[in-house]
XYZ file of C-alpha atoms in Angstrom:
636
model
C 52.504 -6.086 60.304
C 52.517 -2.632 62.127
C 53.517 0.621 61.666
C 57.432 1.352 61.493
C 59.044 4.446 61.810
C 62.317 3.979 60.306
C 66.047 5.135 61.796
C 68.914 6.411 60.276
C 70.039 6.120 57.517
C 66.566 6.829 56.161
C 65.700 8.949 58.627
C 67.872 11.931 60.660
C 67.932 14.861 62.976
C 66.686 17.038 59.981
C 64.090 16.699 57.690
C 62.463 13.693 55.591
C 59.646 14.667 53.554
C 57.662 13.540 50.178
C 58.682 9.841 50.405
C 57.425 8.085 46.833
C 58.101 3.927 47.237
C 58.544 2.511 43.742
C 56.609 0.344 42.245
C 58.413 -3.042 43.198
C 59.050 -1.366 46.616
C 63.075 -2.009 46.000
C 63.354 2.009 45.846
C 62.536 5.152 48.087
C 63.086 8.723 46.863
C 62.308 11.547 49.346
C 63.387 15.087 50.146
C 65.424 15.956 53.151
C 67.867 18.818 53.711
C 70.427 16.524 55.545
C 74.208 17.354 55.392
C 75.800 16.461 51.963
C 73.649 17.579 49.628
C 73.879 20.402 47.105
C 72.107 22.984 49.505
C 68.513 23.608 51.662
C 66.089 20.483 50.463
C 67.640 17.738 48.318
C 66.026 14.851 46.361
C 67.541 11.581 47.764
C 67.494 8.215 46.898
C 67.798 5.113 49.240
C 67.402 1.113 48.311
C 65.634 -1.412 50.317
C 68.035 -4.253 50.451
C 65.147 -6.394 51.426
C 62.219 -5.534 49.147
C 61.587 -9.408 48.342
C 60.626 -9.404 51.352
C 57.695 -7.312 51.630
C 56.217 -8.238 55.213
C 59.707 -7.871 56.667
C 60.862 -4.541 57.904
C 62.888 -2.668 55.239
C 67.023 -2.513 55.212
C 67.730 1.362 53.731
C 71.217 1.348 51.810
C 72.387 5.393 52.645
C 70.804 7.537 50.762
C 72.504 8.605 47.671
C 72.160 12.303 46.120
C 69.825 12.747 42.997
C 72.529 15.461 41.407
C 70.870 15.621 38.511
C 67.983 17.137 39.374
C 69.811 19.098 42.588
C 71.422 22.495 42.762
C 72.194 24.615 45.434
C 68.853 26.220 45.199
C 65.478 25.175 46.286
C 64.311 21.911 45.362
C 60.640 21.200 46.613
C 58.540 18.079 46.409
C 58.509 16.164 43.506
C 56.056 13.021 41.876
C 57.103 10.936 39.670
C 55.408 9.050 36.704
C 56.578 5.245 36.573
C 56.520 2.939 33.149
C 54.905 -0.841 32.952
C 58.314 -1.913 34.471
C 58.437 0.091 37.060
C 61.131 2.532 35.867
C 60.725 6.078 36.645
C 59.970 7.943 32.981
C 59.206 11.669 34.480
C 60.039 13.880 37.147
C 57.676 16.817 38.078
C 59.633 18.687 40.956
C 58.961 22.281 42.394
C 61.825 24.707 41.963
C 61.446 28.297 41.350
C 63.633 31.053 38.782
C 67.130 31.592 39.945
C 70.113 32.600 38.629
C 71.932 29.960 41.247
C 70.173 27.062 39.607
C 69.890 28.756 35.954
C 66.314 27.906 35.582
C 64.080 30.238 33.985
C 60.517 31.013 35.355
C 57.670 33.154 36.501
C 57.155 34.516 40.176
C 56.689 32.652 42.656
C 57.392 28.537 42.684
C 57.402 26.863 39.741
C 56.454 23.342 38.559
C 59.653 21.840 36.213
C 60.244 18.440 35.084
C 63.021 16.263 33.624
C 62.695 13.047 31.674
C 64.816 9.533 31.879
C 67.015 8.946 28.953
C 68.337 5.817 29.669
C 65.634 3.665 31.957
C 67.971 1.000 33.414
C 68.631 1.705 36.765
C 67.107 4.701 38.775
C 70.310 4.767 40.909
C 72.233 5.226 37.710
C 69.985 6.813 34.713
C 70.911 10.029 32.953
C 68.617 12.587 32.966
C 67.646 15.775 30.694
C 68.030 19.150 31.596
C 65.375 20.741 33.391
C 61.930 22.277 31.741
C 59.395 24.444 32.695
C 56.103 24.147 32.186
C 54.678 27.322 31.341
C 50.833 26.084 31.066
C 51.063 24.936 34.529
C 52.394 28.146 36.264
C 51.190 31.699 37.505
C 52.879 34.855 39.266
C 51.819 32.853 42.107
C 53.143 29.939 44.159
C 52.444 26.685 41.729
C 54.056 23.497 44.123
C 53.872 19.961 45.027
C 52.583 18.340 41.629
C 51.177 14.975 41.760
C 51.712 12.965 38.297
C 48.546 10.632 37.624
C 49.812 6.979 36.903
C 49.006 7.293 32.665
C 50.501 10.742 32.421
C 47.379 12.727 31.412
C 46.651 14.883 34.207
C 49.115 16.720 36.766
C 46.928 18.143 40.201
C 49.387 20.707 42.025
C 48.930 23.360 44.956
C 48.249 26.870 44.026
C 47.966 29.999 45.956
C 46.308 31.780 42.459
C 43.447 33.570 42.908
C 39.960 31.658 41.897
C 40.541 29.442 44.905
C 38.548 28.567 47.743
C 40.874 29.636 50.565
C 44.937 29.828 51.178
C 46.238 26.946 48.655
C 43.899 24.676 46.628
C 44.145 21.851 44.456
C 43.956 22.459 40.825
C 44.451 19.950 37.756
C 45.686 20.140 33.992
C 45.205 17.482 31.419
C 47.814 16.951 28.944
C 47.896 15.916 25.096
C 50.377 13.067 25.277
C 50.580 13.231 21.586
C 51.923 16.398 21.620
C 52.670 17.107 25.149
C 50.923 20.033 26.186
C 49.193 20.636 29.032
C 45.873 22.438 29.340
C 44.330 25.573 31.377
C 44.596 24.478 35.052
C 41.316 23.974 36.947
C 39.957 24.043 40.487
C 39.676 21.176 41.542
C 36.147 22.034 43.514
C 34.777 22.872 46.912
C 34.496 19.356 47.523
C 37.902 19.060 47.621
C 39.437 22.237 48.356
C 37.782 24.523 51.368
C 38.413 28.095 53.287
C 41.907 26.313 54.766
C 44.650 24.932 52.994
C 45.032 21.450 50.539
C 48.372 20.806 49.752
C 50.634 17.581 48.864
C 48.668 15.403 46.425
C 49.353 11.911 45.421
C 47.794 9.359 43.072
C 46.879 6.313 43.967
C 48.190 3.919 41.318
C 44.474 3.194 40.097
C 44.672 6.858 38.517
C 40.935 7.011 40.506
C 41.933 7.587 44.064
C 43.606 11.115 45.253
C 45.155 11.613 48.597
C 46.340 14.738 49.807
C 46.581 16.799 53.241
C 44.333 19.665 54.430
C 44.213 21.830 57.706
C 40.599 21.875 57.574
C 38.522 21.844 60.345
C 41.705 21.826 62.898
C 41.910 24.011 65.251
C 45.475 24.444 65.565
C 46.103 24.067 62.005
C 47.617 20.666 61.663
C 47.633 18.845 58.264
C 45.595 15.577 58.466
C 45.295 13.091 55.742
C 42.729 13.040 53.067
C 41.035 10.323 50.570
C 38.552 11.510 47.628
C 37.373 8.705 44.849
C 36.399 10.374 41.720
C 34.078 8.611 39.039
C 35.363 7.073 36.512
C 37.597 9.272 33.824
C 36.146 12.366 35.658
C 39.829 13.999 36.290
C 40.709 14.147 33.050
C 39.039 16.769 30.158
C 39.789 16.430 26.538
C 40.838 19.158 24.867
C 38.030 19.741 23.047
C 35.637 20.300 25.974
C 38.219 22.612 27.525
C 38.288 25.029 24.373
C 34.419 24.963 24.123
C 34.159 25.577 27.746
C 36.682 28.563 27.732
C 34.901 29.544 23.966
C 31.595 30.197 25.190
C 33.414 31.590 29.080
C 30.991 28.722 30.898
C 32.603 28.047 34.232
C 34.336 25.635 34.960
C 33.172 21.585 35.683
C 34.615 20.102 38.853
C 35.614 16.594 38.601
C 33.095 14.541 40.436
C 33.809 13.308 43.858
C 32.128 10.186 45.015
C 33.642 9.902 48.073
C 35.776 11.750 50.451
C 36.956 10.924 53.995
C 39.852 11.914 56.556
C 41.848 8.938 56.851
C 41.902 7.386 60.572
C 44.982 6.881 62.737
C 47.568 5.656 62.545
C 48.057 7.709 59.694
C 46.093 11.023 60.160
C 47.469 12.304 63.711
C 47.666 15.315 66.188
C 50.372 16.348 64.275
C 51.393 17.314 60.445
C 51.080 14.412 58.194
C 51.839 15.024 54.509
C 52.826 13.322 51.611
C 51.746 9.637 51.300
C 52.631 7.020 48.588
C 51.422 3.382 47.935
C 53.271 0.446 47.812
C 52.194 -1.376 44.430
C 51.611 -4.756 46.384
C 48.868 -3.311 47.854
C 50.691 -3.814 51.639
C 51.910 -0.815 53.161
C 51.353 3.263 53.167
C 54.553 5.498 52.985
C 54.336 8.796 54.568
C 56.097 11.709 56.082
C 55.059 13.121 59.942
C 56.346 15.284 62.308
C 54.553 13.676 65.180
C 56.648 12.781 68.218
C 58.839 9.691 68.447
C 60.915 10.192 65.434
C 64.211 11.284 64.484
C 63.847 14.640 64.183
C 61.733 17.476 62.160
C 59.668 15.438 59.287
C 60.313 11.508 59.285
C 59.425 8.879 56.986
C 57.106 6.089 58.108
C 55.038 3.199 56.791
C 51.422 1.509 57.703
C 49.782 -1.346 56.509
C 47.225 -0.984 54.421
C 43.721 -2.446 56.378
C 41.607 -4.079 54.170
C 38.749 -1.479 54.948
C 40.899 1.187 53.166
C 41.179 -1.454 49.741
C 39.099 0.260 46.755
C 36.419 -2.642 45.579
C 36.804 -3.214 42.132
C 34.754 -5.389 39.460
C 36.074 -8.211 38.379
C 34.836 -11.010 36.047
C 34.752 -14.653 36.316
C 33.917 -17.032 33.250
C 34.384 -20.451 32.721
C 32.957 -23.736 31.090
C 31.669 -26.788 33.063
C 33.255 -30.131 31.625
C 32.721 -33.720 32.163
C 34.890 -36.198 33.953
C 37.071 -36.797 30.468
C 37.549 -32.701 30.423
C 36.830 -32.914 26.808
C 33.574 -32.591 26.569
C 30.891 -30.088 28.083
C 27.939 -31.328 29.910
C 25.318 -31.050 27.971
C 22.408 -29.937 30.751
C 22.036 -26.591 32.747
C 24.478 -26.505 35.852
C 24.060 -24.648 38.928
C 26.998 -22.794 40.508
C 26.037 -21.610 44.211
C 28.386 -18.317 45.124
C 29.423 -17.437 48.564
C 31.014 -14.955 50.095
C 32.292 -14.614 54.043
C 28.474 -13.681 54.898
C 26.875 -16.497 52.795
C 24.976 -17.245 49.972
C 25.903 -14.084 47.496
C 23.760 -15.560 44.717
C 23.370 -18.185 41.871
C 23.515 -19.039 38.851
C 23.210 -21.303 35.719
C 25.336 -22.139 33.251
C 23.543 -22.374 29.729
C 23.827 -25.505 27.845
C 25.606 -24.735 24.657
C 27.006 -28.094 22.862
C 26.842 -30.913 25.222
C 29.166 -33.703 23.784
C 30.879 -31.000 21.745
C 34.733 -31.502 21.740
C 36.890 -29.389 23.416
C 40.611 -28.649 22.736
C 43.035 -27.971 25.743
C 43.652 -24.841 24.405
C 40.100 -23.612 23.811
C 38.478 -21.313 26.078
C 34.435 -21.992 25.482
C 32.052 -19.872 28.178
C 29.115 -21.277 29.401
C 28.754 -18.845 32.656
C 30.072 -16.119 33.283
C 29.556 -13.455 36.652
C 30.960 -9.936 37.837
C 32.095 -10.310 41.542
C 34.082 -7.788 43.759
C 37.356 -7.349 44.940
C 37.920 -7.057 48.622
C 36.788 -10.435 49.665
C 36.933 -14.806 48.824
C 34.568 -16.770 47.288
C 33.219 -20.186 47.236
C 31.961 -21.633 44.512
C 29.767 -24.548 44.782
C 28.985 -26.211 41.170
C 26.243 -28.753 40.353
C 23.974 -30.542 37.661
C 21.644 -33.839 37.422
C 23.795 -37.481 37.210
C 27.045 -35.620 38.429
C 29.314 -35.900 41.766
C 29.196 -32.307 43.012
C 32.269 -30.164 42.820
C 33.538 -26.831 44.291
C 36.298 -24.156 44.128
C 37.051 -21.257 45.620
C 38.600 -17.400 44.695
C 40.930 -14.996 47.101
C 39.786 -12.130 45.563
C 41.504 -10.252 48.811
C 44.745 -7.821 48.777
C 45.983 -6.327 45.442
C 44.068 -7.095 42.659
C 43.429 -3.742 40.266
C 41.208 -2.647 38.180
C 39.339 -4.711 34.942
C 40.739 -7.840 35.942
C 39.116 -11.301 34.996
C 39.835 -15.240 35.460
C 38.585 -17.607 33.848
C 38.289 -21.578 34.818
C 37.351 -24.876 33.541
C 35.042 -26.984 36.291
C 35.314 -30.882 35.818
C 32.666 -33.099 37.375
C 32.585 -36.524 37.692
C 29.237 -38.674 36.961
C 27.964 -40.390 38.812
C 28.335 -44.176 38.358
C 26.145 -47.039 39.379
C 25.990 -47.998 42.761
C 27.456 -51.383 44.365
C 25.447 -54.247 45.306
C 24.763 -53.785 48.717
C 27.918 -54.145 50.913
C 28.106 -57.896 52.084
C 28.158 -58.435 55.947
C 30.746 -61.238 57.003
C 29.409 -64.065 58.259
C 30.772 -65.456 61.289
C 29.762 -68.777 61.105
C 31.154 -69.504 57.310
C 34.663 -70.803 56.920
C 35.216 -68.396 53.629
C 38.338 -66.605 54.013
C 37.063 -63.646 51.835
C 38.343 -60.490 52.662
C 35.605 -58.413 52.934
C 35.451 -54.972 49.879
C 35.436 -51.891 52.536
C 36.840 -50.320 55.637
C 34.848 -50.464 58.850
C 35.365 -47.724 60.605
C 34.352 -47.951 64.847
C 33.584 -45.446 67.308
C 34.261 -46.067 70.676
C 34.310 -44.681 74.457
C 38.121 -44.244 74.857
C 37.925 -45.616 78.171
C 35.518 -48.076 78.214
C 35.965 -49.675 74.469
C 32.264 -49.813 74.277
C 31.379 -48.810 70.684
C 29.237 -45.549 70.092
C 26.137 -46.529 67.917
C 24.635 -42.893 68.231
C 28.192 -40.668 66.723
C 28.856 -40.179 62.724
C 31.833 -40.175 60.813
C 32.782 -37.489 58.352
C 35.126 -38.228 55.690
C 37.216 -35.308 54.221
C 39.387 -35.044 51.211
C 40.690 -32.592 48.565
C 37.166 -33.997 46.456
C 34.873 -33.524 49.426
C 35.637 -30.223 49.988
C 32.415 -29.791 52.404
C 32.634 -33.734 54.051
C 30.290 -36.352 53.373
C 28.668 -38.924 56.323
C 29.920 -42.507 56.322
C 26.371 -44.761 55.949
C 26.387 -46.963 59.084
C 25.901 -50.527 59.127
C 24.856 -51.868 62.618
C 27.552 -50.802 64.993
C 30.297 -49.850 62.492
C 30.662 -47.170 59.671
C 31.698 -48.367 56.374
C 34.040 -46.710 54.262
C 33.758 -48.303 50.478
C 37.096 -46.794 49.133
C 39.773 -44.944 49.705
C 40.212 -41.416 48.464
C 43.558 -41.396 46.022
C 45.115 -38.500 47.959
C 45.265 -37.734 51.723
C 42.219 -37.706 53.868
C 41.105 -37.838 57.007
C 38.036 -39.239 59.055
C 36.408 -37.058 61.990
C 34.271 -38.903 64.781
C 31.959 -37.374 66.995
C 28.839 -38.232 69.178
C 26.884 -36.424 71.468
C 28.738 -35.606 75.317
C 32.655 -36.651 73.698
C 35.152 -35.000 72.178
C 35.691 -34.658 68.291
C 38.783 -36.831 67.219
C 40.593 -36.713 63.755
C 42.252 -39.277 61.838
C 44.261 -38.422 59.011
C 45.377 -41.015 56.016
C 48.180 -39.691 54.402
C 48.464 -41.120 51.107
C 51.961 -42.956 51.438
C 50.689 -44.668 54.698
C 50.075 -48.220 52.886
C 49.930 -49.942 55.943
C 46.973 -48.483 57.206
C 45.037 -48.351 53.806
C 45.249 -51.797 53.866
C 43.889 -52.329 57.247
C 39.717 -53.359 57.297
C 39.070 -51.640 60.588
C 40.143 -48.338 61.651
C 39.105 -47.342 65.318
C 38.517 -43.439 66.532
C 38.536 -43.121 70.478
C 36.305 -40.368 71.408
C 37.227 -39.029 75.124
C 34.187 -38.047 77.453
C 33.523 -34.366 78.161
C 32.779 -34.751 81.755
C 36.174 -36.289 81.946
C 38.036 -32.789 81.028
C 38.858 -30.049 82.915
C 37.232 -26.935 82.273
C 40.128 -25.565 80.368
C 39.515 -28.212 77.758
C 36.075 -27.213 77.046
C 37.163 -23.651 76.410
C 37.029 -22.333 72.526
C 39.204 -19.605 71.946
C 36.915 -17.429 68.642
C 38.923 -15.651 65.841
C 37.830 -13.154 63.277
C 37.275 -14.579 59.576
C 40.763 -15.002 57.920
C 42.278 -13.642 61.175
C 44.814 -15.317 63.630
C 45.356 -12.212 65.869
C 43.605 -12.868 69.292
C 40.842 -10.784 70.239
C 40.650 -8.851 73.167
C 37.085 -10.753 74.456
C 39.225 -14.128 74.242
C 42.384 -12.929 76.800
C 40.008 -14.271 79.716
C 40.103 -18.085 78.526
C 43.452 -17.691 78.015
C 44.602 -16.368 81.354
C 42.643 -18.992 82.971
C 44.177 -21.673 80.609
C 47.521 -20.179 81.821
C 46.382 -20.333 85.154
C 45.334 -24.123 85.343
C 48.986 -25.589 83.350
C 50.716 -23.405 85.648
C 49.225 -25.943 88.769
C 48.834 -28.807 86.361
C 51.485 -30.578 84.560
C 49.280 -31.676 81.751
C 50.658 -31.874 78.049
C 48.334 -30.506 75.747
C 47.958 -30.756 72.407
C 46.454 -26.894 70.544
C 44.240 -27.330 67.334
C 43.506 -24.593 64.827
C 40.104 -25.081 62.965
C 38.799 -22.241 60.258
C 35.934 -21.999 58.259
C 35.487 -23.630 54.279
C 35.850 -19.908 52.743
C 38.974 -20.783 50.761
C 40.949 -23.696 49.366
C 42.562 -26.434 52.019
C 46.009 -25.152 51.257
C 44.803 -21.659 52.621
C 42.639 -22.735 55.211
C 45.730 -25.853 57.058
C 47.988 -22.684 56.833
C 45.515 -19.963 58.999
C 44.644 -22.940 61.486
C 47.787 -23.737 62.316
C 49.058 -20.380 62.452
C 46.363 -19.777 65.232
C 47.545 -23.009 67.133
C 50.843 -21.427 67.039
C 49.477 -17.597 68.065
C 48.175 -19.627 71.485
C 50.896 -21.071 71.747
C 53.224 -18.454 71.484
C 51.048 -16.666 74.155
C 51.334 -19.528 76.600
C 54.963 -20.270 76.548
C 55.284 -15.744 77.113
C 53.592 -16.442 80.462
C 55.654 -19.192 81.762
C 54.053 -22.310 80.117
C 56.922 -24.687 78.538
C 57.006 -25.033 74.876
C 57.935 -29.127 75.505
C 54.431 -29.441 76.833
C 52.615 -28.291 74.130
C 52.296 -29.404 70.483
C 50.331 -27.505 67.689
C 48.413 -29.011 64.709
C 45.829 -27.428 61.831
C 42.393 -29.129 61.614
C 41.495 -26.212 58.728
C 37.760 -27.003 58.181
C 37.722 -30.639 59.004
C 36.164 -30.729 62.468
C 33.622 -28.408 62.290
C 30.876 -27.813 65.243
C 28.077 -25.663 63.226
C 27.264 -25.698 59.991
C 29.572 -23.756 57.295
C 26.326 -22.626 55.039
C 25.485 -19.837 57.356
C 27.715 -16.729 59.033
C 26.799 -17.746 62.226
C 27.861 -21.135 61.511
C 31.467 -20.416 60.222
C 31.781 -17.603 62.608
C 31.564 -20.625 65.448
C 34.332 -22.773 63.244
C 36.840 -19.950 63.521
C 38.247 -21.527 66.617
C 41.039 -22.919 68.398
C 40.720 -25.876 70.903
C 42.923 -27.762 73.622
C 43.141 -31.338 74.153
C 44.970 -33.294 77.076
C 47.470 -35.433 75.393
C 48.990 -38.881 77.453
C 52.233 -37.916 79.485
């Protein structure tokens, strides 16, 4: 995803400011004072005729006229206050007193709002008449009102005197029982300075506040601002505002944990004002008047980068059953938690019943943790006479705030052991089929069998692989996993090979030997010993890597070889995630090769996820070296 800057219809020759995306993205309402409207700037309202699709690039139906809120007088920018649907409840708009519109008023710009009567369709709803709100105003100019996401509090622009310079930020609080708004307040010198803070917007965690300043520019252009405010500090009961103004004790700024100028693409050379967040989490709407657009002030979009995601809390619970998933173990289990650095920390889960029965729709606890947002999680759960077991958490993108999950963790015990496996004898004349799999590793050109490699079996159970035990010169595999799996051979000075046993392939489940070639590494060009590194949950090359790949381009340009592209990733994550990013990174290469003249017939692509890995995945630097993608000479 990148950032678009969107034509007409959305955008024209004039202006397109204030754009506010709606909750399930399907709607955009923004000012503009194109032709057709009722007169200077106009509310207007366009729908994205793709907004399923929320990676795609938007389709803008032409903007329709919001003519109930529109006259032929001045209309200014506008927030609006959304309900658990996503239907617009509340419009707070800047307008002023005029006897073209018929709206009543003190000096200066006003803040009015109008409410939804119907809430069905915001194309289509009828609207009340215009109010004003007489707590919010002055003599002065009162503009560009930002409605927080429960209603309580309204922060606006104000030129009033008890500022810090031209136009500061001020907030009210409102009674909701009785709707009425209280004494406006600065909203600090942290926030506001000797310039000018204008166009404020919520983010929808009610905790977050954007808005634009020309501080600190030297040719007073508006830049883009981000302050995070403790918890609940933005609003003030009523109560503490009539004891404050009671005993005339100044006022109490909200506190401001954090406050930073947001980077580019969004914050530019230019004005940039007005920005609104898609509810997904995905992508920034703003308005600019940098160069490249339409015209004056255009609407554009950027993603969101995970660096500019709030971390919130969030709690995990759960209860650690037995292999009948009735029943909870009745000893203390250790659950090992990583994140994409490592080992986070771990825990135990208390013993609290044992062989106590549990219902399917019970929800017993025996651990519980807080994690963050903003990153995934592995979860690695164990306890004495019990097969391992592990799971993991993509606590990454749009989560929100006091969330929680909660899970129920099976293992299996551990049964006892087979006699020891029973080597055929060659000499004996019993036809006895022997009870396992051999599995042989051998030179793929010589046949020879490799005594000194290992096998590693992976499945959707063995999450993290387990070794095959070795008997002599062959590996033996005792059983069959009951779903797909796959066996990866390697030995020192040979390529890593892969096998994979889908579970429909009967044929070769019934076979007793299954033979991996390995290929020697002195035998490859130097092409095929080239790793190509990716960042963690990444399949955008990096600039460090372009030099392997030009030479890669370089030698199939001369060389006719067919070449088959593997994807590999670290374990952060579940299989389904992880087969997905690796073969999305095969296919990134190989989209780069075919752009420089390298035919698409020659190559193939295929996802090893975290089955072949070269370093362990239990430390950063480890899975750092598994993020990878590989090339392998295939037979013409």
């Amino acid at each position: 995803m990148s950032e678009n800057s969107f034509g007409y219809p959305l955008n024209t020759q004039n202006s397109e400011y204030c754009p506010i995306i709606a909750p399930n993205s399907r709607y955009l309402v923004f000012q503009s004072n194109r032709p057709g409207g009722m007169g200077g700037m106009d509310v207007w309202i366009s729908e994205n005729k793709n907004f399923r699709n929320r990676t795609e690039k938007p389709i803008w139906s032409d903007p329709m006229n919001f003519r109930e809120l529109n006259t032929p007088d001045f209309e200014g920018p506008f927030t609006i206050r959304f309900d658990k649907n996503g239907l617009p409840l509340e419009i707070f708009f800047t307008s002023r007193k005029s006897p073209i519109s018929g709206r009543d008023g003190l000096k200066g710009l006003n803040i009015y709002t109008i409410k939804n009567l119907t809430r069905k369709n915001p194309a289509t709803d009828s609207w009340s008449k215009p109010e004003h709100i007489l707590e919010l105003n002055s003599h002065f100019d009162d503009k560009m009102p930002a409605i927080s996401p429960d209603g309580k509090s309204l922060v606006f622009a104000s030129n009033r005197p008890g500022g810090f310079g031209g136009f500061d930020l001020w907030i009210s609080n409102r009674d909701l029982k009785i709707n009425k708004w209280s004494s406006p307040i600065n909203l600090g010198p942290k926030i506001n300075s000797s310039a000018n803070e204008i166009m404020p917007s919520y983010h929808y965690d009610g905790q977050t506040l954007f808005f634009s300043s020309d501080r600190l520019d030297e040719n007073f252009k508006f830049s883009f601002y981000m302050a995070d405010f403790d918890d609940d500090s933005l609003i003030l009961t009523a109560e503490e505002e009539k004891k404050r103004l009671e005993n005339d004790s100044p006022p109490v700024f909200p506190k401001v944990r954090t406050l930073k100028k947001l980077p580019q693409p969004l914050s530019s050379e230019h004005d940039d004002e007005g920005i609104s967040l898609s509810h997904d989490g995905l992508w920034i709407y703003y308005a600019s008047n940098r160069p490249g657009g339409e015209g004056q002030f255009d609407i554009y979009r950027a993603p969101v980068t995970e660096a500019m995601r709030k971390p919130y809390s969030f709690d995990l619970s759960g209860v650690i059953l037995d292999g009948s998933e009735k029943t909870m173990i009745g000893l203390d289990s250790t659950i090992r938690i990583y994140n994409e650095k490592g080992l986070l920390r771990v825990i135990t889960s208390k013993r609290i019943g044992g062989d106590i029965a549990i219902k399917s729709e019970d929800e017993p606890v025996n651990f519980r943790t807080r994690l963050l947002t903003g990153t995934r999680y592995k979860f690695e759960v164990s306890s004495p006479g019990f097969h391992p077991n592990e799971f993991s958490l993509d606590l990454t993108g749009t989560i929100g705030r006091n969330k929680s999950k909660y899970v129920k963790v099976i293992l299996m015990p551990i049964t006892e052991e087979p006699e020891d496996i029973k080597k055929p004898d060659n000499n004996s004349t019993d036809p006895e089929v022997p009870q396992y799999t051999r599995v042989i590793l051998r030179d793929g050109d010589s046949k020879k069998f490799l005594v000194e490699g290992k096998v590693i079996l992976y499945s959707d159970d063995q999450k993290g692989g387990y070794e095959l035990s070795r008997d002599q010169e062959f590996f033996v595999l005792k059983e069959f996993p009951p779903g797909d799996f796959e066996l990866t051979g390697s030995a020192t000075g040979y390529t890593t090979e892969t096998i994979v046993i889908k579970k429909e392939n009967t044929e070769l489940r019934d076979q007793k030997e299954i033979i991996v070639d390995l290929n020697r590494l002195s035998n490859k060009a130097t092409i095929y010993q080239n790793v190509i590194l990716f960042n963690f949950s990444e399949s955008t090359i990096r600039p460090e890597e372009m030099p392997k790949l030009k030479a890669t381009v370089a030698y199939l340009s001369k060389n006719k070889d067919r070449i088959e592209i593997g994807g590999h990733t670290d374990n952060i994550d579940s299989k389904e995630f992880n087969v997905k990013l690796s073969l999305k990174r095969a296919e990134v290469i190989k989209q780069y090769l075919v752009d420089h003249g390298i035919s698409e017939d020659r190559i193939e692509t295929r996802g090893y996820w975290y089955s072949q890995p070269v370093e362990s995945n239990e430390t950063p630097e480890g899975r750092a070296k598994n993020r990878r993608v590989t090339f392998k000479r295939l037979e013409k």
